[in-house]
JSON list of C-alpha atoms in Angstrom, two decimals:
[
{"chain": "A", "resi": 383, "resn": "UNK", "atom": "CA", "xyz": [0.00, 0.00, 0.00]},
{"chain": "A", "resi": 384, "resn": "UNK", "atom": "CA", "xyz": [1.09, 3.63, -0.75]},
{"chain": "A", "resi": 385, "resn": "UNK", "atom": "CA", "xyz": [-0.52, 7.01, -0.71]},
{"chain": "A", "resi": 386, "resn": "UNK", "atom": "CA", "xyz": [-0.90, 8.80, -3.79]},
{"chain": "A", "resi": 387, "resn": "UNK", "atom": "CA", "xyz": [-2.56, 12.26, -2.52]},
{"chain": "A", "resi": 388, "resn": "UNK", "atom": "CA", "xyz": [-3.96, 14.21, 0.53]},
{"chain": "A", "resi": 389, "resn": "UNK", "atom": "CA", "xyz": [-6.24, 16.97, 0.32]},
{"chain": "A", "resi": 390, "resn": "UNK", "atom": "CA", "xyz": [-7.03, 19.57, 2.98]},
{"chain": "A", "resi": 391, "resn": "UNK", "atom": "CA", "xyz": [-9.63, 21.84, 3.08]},
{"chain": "A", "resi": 392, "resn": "UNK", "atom": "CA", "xyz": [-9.80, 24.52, 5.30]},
{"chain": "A", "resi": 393, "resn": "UNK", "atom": "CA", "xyz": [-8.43, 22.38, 7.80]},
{"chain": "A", "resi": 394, "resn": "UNK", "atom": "CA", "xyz": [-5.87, 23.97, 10.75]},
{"chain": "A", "resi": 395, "resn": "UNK", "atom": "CA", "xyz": [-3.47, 26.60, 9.31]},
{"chain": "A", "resi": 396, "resn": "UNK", "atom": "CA", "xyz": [-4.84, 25.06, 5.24]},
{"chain": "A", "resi": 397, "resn": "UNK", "atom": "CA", "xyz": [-7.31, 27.92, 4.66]},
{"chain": "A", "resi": 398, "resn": "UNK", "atom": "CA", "xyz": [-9.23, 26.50, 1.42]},
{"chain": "A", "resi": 399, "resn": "UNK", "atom": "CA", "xyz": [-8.08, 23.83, -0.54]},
{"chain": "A", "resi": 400, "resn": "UNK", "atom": "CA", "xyz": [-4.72, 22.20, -0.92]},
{"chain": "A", "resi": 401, "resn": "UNK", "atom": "CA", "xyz": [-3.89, 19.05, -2.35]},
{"chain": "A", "resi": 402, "resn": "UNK", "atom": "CA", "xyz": [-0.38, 17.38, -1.59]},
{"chain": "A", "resi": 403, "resn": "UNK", "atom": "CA", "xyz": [0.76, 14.79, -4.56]},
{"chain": "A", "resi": 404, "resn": "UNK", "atom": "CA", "xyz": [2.60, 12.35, -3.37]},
{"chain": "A", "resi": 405, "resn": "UNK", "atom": "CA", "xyz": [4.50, 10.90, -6.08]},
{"chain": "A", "resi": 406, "resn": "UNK", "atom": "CA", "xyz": [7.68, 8.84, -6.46]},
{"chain": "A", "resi": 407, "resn": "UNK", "atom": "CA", "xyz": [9.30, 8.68, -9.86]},
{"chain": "A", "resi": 408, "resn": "UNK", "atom": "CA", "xyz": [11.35, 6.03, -9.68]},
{"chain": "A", "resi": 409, "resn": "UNK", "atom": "CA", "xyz": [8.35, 3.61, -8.07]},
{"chain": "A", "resi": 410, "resn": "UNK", "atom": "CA", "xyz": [10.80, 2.33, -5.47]},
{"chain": "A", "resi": 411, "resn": "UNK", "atom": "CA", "xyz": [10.21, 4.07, -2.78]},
{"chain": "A", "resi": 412, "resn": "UNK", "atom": "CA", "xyz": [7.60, 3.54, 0.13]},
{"chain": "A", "resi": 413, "resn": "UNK", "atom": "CA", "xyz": [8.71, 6.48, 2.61]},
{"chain": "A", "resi": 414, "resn": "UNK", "atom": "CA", "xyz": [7.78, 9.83, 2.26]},
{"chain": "A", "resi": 415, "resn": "UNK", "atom": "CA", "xyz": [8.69, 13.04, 4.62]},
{"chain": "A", "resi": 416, "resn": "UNK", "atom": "CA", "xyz": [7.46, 16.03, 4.88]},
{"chain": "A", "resi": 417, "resn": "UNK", "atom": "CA", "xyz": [9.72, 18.70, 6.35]},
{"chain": "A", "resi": 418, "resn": "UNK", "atom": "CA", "xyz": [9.16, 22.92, 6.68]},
{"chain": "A", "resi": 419, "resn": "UNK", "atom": "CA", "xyz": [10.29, 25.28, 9.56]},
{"chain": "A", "resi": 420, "resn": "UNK", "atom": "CA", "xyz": [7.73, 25.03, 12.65]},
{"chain": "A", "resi": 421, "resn": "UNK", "atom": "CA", "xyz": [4.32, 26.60, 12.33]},
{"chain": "A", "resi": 422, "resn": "UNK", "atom": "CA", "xyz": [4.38, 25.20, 8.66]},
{"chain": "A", "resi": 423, "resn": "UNK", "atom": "CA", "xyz": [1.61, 22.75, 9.10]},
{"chain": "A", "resi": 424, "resn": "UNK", "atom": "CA", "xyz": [3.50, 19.44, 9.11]},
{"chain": "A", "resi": 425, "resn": "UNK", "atom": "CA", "xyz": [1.80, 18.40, 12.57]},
{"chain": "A", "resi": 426, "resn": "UNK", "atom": "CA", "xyz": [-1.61, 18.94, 11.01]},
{"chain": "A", "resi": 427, "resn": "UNK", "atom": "CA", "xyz": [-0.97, 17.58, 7.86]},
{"chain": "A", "resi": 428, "resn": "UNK", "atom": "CA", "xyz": [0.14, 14.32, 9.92]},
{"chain": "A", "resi": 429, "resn": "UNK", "atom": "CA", "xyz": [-3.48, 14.60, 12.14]},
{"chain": "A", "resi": 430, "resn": "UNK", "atom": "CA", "xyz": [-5.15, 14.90, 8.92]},
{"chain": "A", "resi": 431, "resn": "UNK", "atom": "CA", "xyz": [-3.91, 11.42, 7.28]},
{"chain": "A", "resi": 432, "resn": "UNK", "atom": "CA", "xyz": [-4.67, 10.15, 10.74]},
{"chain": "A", "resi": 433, "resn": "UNK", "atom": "CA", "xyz": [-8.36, 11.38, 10.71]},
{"chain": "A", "resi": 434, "resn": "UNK", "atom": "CA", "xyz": [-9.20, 10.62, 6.97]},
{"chain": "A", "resi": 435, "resn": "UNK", "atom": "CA", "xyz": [-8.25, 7.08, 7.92]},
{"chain": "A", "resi": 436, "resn": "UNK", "atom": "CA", "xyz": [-9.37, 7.07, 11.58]},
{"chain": "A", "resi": 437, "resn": "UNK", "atom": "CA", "xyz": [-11.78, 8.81, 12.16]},
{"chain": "A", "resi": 438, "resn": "UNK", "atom": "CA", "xyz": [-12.33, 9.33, 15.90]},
{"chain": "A", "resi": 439, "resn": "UNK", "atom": "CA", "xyz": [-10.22, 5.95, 16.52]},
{"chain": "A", "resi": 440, "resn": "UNK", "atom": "CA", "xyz": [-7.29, 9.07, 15.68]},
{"chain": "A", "resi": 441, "resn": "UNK", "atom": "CA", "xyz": [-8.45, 11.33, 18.38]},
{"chain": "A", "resi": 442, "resn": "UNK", "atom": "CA", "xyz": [-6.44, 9.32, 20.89]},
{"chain": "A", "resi": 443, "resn": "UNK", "atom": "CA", "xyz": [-2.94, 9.65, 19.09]},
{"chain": "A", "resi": 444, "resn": "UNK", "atom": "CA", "xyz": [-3.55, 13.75, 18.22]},
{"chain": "A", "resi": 445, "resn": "UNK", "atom": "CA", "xyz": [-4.91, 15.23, 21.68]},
{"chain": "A", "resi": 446, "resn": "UNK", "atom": "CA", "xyz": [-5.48, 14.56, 24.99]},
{"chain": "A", "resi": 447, "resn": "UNK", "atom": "CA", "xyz": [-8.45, 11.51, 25.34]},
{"chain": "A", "resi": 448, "resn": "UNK", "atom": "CA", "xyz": [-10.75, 14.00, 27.47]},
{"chain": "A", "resi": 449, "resn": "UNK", "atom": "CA", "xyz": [-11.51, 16.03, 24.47]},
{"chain": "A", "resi": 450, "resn": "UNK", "atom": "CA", "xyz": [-14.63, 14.67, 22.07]},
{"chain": "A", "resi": 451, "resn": "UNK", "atom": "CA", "xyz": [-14.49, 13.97, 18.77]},
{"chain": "A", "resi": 452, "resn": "UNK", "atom": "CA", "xyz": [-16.40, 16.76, 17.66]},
{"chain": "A", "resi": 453, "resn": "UNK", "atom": "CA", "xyz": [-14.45, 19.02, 19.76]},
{"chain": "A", "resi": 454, "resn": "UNK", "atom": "CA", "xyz": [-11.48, 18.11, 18.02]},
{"chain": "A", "resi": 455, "resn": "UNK", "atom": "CA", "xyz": [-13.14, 18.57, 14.54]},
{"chain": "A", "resi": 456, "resn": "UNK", "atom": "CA", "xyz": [-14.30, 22.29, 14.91]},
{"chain": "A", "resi": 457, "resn": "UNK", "atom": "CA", "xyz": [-11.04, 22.94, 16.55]},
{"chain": "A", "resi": 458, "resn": "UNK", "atom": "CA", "xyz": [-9.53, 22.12, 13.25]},
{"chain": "A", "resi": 459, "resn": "UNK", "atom": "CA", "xyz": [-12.01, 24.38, 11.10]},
{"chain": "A", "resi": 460, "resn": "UNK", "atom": "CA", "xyz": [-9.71, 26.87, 9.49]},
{"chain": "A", "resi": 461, "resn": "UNK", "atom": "CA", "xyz": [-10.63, 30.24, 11.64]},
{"chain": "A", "resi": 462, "resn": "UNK", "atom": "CA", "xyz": [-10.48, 32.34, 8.82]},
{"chain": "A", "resi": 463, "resn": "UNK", "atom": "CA", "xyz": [-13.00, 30.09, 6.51]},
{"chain": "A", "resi": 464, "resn": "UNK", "atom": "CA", "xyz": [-15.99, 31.71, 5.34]},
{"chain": "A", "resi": 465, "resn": "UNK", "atom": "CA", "xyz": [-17.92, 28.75, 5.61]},
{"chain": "A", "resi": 466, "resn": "UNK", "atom": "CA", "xyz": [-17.41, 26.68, 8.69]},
{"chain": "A", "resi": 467, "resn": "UNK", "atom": "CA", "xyz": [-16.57, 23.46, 7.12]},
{"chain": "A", "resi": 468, "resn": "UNK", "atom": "CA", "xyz": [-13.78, 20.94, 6.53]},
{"chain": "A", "resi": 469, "resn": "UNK", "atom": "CA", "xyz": [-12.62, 18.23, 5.40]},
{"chain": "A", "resi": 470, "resn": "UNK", "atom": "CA", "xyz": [-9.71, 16.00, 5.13]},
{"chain": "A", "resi": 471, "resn": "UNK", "atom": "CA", "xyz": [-9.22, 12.88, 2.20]},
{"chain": "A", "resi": 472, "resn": "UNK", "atom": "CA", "xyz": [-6.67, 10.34, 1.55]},
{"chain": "A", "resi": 473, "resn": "UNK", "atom": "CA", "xyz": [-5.76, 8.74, -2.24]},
{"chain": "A", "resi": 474, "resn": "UNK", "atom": "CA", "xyz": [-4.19, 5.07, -1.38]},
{"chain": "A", "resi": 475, "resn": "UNK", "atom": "CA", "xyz": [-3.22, 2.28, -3.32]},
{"chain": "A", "resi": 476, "resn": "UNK", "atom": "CA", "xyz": [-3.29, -1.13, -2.44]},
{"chain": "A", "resi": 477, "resn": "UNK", "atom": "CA", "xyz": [-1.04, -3.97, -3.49]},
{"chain": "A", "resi": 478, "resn": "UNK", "atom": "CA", "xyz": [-3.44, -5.43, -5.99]},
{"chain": "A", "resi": 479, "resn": "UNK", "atom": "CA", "xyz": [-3.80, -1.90, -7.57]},
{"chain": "A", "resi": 480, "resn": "UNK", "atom": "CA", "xyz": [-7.11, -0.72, -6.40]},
{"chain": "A", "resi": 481, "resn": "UNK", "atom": "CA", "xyz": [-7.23, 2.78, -5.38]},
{"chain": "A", "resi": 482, "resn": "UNK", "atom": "CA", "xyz": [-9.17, 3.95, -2.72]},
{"chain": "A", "resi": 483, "resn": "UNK", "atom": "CA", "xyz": [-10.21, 7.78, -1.68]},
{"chain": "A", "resi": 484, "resn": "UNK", "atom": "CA", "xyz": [-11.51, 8.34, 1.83]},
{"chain": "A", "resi": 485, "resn": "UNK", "atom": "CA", "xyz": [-12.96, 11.72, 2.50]},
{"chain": "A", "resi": 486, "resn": "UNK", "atom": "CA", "xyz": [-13.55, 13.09, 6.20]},
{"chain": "A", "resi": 487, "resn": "UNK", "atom": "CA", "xyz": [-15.90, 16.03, 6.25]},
{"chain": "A", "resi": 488, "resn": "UNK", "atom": "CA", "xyz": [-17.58, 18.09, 9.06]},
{"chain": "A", "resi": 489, "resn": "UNK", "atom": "CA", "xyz": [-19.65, 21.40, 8.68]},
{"chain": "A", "resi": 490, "resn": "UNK", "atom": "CA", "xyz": [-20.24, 23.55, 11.67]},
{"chain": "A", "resi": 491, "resn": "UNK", "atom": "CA", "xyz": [-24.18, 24.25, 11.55]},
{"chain": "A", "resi": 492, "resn": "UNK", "atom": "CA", "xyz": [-25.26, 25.78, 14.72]},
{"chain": "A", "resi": 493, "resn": "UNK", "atom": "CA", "xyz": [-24.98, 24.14, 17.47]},
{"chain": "A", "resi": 494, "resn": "UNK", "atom": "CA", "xyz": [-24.78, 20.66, 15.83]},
{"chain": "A", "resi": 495, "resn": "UNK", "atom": "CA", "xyz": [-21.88, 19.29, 14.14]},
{"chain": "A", "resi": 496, "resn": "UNK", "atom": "CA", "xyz": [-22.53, 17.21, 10.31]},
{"chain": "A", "resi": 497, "resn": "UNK", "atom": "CA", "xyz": [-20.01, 15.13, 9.62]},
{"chain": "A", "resi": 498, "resn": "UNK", "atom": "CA", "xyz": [-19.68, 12.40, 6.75]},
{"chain": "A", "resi": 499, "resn": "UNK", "atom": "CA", "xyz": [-17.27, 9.50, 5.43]},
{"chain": "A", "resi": 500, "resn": "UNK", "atom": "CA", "xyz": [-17.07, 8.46, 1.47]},
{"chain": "A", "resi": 501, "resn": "UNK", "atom": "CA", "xyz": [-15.15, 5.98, 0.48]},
{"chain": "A", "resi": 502, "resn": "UNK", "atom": "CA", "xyz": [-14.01, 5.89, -3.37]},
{"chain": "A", "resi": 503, "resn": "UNK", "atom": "CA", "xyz": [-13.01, 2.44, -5.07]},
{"chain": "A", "resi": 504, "resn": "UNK", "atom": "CA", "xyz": [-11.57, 2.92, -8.43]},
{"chain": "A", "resi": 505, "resn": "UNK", "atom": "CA", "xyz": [-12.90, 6.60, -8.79]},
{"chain": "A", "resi": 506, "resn": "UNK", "atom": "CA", "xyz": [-16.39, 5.05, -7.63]},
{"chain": "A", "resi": 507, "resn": "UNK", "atom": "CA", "xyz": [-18.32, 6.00, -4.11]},
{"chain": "A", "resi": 508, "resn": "UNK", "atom": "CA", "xyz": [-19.00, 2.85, -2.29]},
{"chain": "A", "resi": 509, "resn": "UNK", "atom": "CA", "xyz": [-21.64, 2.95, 0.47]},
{"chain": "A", "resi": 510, "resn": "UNK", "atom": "CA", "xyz": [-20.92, -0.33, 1.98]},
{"chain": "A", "resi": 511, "resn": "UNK", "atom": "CA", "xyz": [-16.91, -0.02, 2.26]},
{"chain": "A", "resi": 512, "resn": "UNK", "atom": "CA", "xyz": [-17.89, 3.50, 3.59]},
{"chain": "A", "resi": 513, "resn": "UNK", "atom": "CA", "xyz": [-20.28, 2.18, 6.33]},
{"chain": "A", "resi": 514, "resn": "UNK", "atom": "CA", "xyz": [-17.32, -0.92, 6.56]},
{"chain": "A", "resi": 515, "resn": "UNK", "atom": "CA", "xyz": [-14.34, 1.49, 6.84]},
{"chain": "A", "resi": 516, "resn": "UNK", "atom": "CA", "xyz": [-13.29, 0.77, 10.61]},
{"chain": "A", "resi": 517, "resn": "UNK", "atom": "CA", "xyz": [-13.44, -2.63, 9.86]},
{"chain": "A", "resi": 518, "resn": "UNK", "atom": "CA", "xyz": [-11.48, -2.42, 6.70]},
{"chain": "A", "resi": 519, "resn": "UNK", "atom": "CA", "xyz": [-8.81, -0.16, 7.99]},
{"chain": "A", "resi": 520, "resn": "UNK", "atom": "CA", "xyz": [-8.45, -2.52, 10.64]},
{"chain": "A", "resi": 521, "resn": "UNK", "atom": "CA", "xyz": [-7.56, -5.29, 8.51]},
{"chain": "A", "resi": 522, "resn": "UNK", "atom": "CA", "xyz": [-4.66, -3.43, 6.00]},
{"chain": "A", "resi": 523, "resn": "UNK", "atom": "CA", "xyz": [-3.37, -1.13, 8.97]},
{"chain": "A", "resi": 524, "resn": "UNK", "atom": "CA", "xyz": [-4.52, -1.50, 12.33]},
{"chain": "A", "resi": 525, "resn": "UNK", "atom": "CA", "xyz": [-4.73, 1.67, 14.21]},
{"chain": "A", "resi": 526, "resn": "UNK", "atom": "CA", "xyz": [-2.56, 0.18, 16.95]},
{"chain": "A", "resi": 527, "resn": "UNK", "atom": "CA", "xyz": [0.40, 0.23, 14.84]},
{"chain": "A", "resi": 528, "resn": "UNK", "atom": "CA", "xyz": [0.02, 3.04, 12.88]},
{"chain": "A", "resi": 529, "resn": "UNK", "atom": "CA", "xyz": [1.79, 4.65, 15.38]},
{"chain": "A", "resi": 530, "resn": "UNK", "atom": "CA", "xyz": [4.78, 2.93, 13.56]},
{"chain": "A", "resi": 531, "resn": "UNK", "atom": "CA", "xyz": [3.97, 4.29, 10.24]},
{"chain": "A", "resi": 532, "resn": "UNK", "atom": "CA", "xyz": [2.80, 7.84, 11.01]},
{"chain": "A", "resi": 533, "resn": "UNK", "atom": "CA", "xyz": [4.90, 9.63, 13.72]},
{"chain": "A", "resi": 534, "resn": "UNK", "atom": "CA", "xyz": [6.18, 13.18, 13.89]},
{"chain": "A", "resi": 535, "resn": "UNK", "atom": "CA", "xyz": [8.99, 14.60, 15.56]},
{"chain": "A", "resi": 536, "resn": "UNK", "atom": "CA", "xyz": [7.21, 14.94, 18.47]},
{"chain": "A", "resi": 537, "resn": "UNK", "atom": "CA", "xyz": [6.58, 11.43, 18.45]},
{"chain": "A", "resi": 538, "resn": "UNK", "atom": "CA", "xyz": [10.21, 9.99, 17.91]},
{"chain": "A", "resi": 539, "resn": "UNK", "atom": "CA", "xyz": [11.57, 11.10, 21.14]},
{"chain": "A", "resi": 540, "resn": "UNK", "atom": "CA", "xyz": [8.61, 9.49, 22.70]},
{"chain": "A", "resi": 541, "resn": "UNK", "atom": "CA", "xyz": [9.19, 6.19, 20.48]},
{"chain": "A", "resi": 542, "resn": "UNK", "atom": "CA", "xyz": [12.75, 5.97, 21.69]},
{"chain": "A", "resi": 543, "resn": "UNK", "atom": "CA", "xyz": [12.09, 6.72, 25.30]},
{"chain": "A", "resi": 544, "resn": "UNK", "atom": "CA", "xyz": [12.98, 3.46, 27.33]},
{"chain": "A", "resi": 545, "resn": "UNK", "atom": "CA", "xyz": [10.15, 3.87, 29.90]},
{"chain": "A", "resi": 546, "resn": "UNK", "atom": "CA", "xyz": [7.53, 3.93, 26.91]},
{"chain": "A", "resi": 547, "resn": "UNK", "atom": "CA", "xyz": [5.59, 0.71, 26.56]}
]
């Protein structure tokens, strides 16, 4: 599995739309780093991989576990958007070639929070891997070690530290 693309819509310090191609032209690679001065975004471009595949199961790695899941999400509205909405997506491909797009959205409408989850297979929405997706996830790349595959800098210290389980 590699990603292909991440998209960010007025999501933390992304006022509108930005969309991050991730290519490799030789097709041998499998890492990929991101890297700016601090304040750049690379923190929230990490929470936003984590939520498009996550969901709230990703609210545990990015904050503290007191704050809810919709808490987190308007947090991460862009305070300069006009519109008070967001959302966060993730181009993959799997092994077998399939590529799949899943799209995290939330609008703020009052006092209730909207949120919704598409799932693209092959450039197609598909409800049931969409209603599926924790389950799915689960099975190519189970939350508890993505903590292995998606760290920061943040997180490397805390990685390496010998009292950490």
């Amino acid at each position: 599995m590699h990603f292909t693309k991440v998209e960010l819509h007025n999501f933390g310090i992304y006022k509108g739309t930005h969309e991050m191609v991730l290519r490799d032209s030789t097709h041998n690679q499998n890492i990929t780093l991101i890297g700016g001065f601090n304040g750049r975004g690379k923190t929230t471009f990490h929470d936003g991989v984590l939520l498009a595949l996550y969901g709230k199961q990703a609210r545990t790695y990015i904050q503290e576990r007191a704050r809810s899941y919709d808490k987190l999400l308007i947090d991460h509205i862009n305070k300069d958007a006009l519109q008070k909405e967001a959302y966060v997506a993730v181009t993959l491909v799997l092994e077998d070639g399939i590529t799949l797009r899943v799209k995290r959205a939330w609008k703020q409408g009052g006092v209730k929070l909207e949120h919704s989850l598409v799932v693209e297979k092959n450039g197609i929405a598909d409800k049931y891997l969409a209603s599926n997706w924790d389950y799915y996830i689960e099975e190519i790349l189970p939350f508890c070690i993505a903590r292995f595959f998606f760290f920061n800098n943040e997180k490397i210290t805390q990685l390496a530290d010998d009292t950490s389980f």
